[in-house]
Tab-separated table of C-alpha atoms in Angstrom:
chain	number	residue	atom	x	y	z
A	13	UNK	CA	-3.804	-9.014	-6.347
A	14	UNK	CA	-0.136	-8.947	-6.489
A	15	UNK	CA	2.122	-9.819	-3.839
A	16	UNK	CA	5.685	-9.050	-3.479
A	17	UNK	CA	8.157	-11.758	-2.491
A	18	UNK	CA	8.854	-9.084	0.659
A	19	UNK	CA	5.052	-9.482	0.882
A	20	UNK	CA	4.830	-13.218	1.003
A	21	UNK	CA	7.866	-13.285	2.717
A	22	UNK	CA	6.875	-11.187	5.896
A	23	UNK	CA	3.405	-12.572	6.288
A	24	UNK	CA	4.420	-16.150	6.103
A	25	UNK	CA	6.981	-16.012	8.827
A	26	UNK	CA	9.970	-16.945	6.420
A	27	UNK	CA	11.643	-12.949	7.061
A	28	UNK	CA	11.466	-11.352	10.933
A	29	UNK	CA	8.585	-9.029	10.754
A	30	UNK	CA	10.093	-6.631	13.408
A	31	UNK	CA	12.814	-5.799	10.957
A	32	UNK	CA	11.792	-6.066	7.310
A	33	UNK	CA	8.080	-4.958	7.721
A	34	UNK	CA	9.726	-1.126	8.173
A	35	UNK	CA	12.081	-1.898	5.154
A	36	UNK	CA	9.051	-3.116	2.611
A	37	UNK	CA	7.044	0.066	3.611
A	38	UNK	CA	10.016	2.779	3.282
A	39	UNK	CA	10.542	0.531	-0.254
A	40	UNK	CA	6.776	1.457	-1.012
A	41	UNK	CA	7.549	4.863	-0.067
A	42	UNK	CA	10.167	5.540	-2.095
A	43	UNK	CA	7.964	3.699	-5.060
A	44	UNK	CA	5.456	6.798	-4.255
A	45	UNK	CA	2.727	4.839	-2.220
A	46	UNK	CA	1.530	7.864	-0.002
A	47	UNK	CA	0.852	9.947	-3.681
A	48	UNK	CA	-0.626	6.812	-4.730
A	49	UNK	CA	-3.034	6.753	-2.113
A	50	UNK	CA	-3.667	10.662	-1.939
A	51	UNK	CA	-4.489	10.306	-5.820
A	52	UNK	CA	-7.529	7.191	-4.757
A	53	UNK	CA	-8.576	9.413	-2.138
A	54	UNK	CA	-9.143	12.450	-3.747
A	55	UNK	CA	-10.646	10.355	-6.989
A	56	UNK	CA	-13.049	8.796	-4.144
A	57	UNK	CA	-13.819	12.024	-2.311
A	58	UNK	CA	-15.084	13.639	-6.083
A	59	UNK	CA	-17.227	10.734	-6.812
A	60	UNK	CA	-18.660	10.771	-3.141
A	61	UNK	CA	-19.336	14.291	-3.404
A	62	UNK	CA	-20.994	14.036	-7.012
A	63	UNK	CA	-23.103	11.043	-6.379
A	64	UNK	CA	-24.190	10.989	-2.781
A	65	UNK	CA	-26.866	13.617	-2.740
């Protein structure tokens, strides 16, 4: 799985989490995480629908 240096950074204690957590997320935001996550959801919610019955 990749792992940005932010990433790495933030969850090893090397940056302050209080302030660059919000700064790697609005970074992923602006990359277009949340329509990269509604696009896995809705790809999940058709193949539930299809093959749970």
């Amino acid at each position: 799985m990749y792992k940005s240096w932010d990433d790495q950074a933030i969850r090893s204690g090397f940056m302050d989490f209080e302030t660059e957590y919000p700064k790697a997320i609005q970074k992923l935001k602006v990359a277009g995480i949340d329509e990269y996550v509604a696009e896995i959801q809705r790809q999940l919610d058709e193949f539930l629908a299809i093959y749970s019955k």
